[in-house]
Coordinates of C-alpha atoms in Angstrom, one line a residue:
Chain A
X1 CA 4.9 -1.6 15.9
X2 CA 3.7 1.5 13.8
X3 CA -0.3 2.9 14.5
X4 CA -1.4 5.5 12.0
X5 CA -5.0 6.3 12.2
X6 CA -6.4 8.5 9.2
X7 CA -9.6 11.2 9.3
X8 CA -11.8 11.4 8.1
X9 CA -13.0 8.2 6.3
X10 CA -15.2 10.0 3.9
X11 CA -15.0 13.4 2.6
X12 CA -17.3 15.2 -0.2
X13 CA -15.8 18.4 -2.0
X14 CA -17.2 20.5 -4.4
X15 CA -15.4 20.8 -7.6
X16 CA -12.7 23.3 -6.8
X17 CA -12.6 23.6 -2.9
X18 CA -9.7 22.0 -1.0
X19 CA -9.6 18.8 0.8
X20 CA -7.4 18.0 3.6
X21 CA -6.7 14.5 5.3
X22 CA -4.9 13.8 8.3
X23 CA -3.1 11.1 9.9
X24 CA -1.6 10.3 13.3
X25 CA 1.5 8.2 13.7
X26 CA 2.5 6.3 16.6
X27 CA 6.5 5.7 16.3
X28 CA 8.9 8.5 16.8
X29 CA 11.4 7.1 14.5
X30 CA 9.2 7.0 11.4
X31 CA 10.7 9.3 9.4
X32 CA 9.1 9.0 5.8
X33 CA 5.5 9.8 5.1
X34 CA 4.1 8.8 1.6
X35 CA 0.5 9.7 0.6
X36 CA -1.0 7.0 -1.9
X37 CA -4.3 7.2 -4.3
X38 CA -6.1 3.9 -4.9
X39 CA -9.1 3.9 -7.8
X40 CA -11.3 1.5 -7.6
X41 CA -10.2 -1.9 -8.6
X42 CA -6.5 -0.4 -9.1
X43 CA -2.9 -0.8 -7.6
X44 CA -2.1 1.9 -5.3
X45 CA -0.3 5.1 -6.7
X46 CA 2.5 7.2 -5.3
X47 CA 1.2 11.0 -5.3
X48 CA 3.7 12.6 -2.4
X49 CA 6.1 11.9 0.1
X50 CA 8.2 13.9 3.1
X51 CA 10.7 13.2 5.0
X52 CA 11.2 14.0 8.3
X53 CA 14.1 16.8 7.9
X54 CA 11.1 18.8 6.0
X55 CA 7.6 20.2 7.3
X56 CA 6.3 20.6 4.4
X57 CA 6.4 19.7 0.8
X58 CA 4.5 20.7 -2.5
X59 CA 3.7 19.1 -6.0
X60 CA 1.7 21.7 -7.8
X61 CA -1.6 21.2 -6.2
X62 CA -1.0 18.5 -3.5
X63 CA 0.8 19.6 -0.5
X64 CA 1.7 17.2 2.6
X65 CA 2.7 19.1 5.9
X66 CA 4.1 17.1 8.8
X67 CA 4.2 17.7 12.3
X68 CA 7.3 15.3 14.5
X69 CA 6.3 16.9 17.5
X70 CA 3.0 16.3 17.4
X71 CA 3.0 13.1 15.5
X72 CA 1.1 13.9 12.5
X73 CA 0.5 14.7 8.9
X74 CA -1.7 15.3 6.7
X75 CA -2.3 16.0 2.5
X76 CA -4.2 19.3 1.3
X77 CA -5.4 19.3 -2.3
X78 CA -6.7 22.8 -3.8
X79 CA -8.4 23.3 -6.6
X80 CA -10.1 19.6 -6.5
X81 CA -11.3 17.9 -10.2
X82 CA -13.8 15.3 -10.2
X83 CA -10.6 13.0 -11.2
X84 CA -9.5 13.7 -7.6
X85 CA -12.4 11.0 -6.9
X86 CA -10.8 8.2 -4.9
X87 CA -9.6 6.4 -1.8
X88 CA -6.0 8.0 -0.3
X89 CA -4.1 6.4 1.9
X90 CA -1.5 7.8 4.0
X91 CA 1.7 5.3 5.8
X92 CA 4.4 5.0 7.9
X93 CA 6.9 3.0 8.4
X94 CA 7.4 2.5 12.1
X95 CA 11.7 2.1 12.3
X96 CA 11.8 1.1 15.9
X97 CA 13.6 -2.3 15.6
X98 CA 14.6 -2.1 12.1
X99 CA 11.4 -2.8 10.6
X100 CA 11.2 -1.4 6.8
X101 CA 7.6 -2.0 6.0
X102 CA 4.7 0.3 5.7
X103 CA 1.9 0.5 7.8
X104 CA -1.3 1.9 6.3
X105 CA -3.9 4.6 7.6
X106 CA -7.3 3.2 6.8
X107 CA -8.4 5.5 4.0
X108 CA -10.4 8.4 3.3
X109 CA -12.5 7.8 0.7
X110 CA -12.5 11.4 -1.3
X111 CA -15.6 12.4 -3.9
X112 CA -15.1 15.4 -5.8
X113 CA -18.7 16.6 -7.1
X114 CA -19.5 18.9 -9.7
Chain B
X1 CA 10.8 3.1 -14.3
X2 CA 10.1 1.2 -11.1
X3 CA 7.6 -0.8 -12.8
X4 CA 6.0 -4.0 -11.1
X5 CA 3.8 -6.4 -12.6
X6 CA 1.5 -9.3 -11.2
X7 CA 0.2 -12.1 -12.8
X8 CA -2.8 -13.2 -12.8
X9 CA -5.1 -9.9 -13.1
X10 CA -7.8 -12.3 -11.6
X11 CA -8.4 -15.8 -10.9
X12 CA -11.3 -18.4 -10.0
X13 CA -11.0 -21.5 -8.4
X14 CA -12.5 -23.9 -6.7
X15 CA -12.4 -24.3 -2.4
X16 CA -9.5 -26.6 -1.6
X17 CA -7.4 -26.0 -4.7
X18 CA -4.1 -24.3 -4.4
X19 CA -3.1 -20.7 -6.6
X20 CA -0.3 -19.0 -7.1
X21 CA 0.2 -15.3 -7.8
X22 CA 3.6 -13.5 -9.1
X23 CA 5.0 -10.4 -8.7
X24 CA 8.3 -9.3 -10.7
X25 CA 9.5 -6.1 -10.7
X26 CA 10.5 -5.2 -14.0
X27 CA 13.4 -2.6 -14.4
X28 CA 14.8 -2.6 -10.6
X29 CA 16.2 -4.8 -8.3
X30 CA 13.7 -6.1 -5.6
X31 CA 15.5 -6.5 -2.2
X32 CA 12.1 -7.0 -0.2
X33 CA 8.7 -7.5 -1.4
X34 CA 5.7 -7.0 0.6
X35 CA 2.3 -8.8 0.2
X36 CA -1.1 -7.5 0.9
X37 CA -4.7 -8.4 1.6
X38 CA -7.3 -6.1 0.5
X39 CA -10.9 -6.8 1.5
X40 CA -13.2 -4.6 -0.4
X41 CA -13.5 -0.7 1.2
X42 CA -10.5 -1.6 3.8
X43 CA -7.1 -0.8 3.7
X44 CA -4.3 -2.7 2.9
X45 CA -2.7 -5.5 5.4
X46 CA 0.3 -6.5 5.4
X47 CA 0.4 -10.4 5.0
X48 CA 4.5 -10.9 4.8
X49 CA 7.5 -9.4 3.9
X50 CA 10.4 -11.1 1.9
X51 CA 13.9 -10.3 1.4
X52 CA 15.3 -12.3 -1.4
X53 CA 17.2 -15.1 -0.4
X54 CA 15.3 -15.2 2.6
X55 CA 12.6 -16.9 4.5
X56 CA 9.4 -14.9 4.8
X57 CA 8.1 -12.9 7.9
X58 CA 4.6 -13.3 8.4
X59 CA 2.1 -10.5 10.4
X60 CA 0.7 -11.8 13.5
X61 CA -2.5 -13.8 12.7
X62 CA -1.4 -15.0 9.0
X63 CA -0.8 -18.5 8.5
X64 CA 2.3 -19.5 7.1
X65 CA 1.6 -22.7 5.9
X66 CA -1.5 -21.4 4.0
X67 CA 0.1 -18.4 2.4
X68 CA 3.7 -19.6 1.0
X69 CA 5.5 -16.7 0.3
X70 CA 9.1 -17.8 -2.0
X71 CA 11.3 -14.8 -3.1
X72 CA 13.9 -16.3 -5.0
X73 CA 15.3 -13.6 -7.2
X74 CA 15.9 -10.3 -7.0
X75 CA 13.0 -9.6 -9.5
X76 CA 10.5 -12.4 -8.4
X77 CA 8.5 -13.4 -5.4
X78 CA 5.6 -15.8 -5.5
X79 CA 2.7 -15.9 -3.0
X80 CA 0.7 -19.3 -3.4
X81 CA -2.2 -19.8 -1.1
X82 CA -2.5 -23.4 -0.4
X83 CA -5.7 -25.2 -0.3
X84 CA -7.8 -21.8 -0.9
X85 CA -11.6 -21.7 0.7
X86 CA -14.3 -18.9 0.0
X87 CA -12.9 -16.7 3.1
X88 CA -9.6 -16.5 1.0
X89 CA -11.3 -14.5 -1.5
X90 CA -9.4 -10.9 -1.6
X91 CA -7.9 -8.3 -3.7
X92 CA -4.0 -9.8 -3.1
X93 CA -1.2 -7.0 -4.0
X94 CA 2.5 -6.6 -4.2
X95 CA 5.0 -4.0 -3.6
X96 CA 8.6 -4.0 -4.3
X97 CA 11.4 -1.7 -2.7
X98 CA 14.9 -1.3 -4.1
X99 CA 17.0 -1.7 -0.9
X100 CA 20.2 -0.4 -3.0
X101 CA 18.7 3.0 -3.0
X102 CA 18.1 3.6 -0.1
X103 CA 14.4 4.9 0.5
X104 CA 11.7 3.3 1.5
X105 CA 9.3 4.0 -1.6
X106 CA 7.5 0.9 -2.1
X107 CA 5.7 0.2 -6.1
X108 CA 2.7 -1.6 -6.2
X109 CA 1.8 -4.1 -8.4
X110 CA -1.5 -4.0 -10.3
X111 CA -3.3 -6.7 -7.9
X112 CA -4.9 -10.2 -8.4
X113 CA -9.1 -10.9 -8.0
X114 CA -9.0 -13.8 -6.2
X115 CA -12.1 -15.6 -6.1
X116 CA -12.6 -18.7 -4.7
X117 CA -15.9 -20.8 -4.8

């Protein structure tokens, strides 16, 4: 099956830097990459996907860049608000055999500070 | 669109009773459904997967007779965890992909507090 390990667990910004997270992947067939955001207490939200056929994809100030050769990826956020204050999770899905699920990174848990 | 909701929010009970949580998808059609475990400050495990018509396929490590999983429909699936103890307590979520369209985005439901005394 899929392993996707995620760095780093925590991460502290100042309002306004950048933050990057990164994950590792573990099947070479995996070819979508979606990024979630998770408040506290709340369902898990969509923020940015790629797909394999791209390296690197942008949604006004989230990016995700992805690496097939090396077997990783990772989400950049610039300008950073204190909303930006959550857990992120990144996934894979791990198509060797025809599986269709997602397996999850473990989570960085972001704080934005003012 | 690709709304799905979950019902209950959050739930108490007492060990050895059994609770059952739903997950519909509102304005698509659910081909599989995923469940999760969330213990607080982890990530998300997957528990099963369902494809609709189908018997459930459990992770290594989850009991099946404990977590029934049915997916009748192609907008409902129902996880009941049978005779629930205080180790059961979690953050349990759904997800829902539309198989007819051909990605693998998966929606999340808003999750159910279980809490079991």
């Amino acid at each position: 099956g899929e392993n996707v390990e995620q760095h780093p667990s925590t991460l502290s910004v100042q309002e306004g830097d950048s933050a990057v997270i990164k994950c590792t992947y573990s099947d070479s067939a995996s070819n979508y990459f979606p990024w979630y955001k998770q408040e506290l207490g709340k369902r898990p939200q969509l923020i940015i996907d790629i797909r394999s056929n791209v390296g690197e994809k942008k949604d006004q100030r989230i990016a995700v860049t992805l690496n097939k050769t090396a077997k990783h990826f990772s989400l950049h956020i610039t300008e950073t608000q204190p909303e930006d204050s959550a857990v992120y999770f990144c996934a894979a899905p791990g198509l060797t055999g025809g599986g269709n699920k997602l397996t999850f990174g473990t989570g960085t848990q972001l704080k934005v500070e003012l | 669109g690709a709304v799905v909701s979950q019902h209950p929010s959050r739930v108490i009970c007492k060990s050895g009773t059994s609770v059952k949580i739903e997950c519909r998808s509102l304005d698509f059609q659910a081909t599989t459904m995923f469940w999760y475990r969330q213990f607080p400050k982890q990530s998300l495990m997957l528990m099963a997967t369902s494809n609709e018509g189908s018997k459930a396929t459990y992770e290594q490590g989850v009991e099946k007779d404990k977590f029934l999983i049915n997916h009748a429909s192609l907008t409902l699936s129902t996880l009941t965890v049978t005779s629930a103890h205080p180790e059961d307590s979690s953050f349990y979520i759904c997800s829902a992909r539309d198989g007819f369209s051909g990605t693998y985005e998966q929606f999340f439901g808003p999750g159910t507090r279980l809490t079991v005394l």
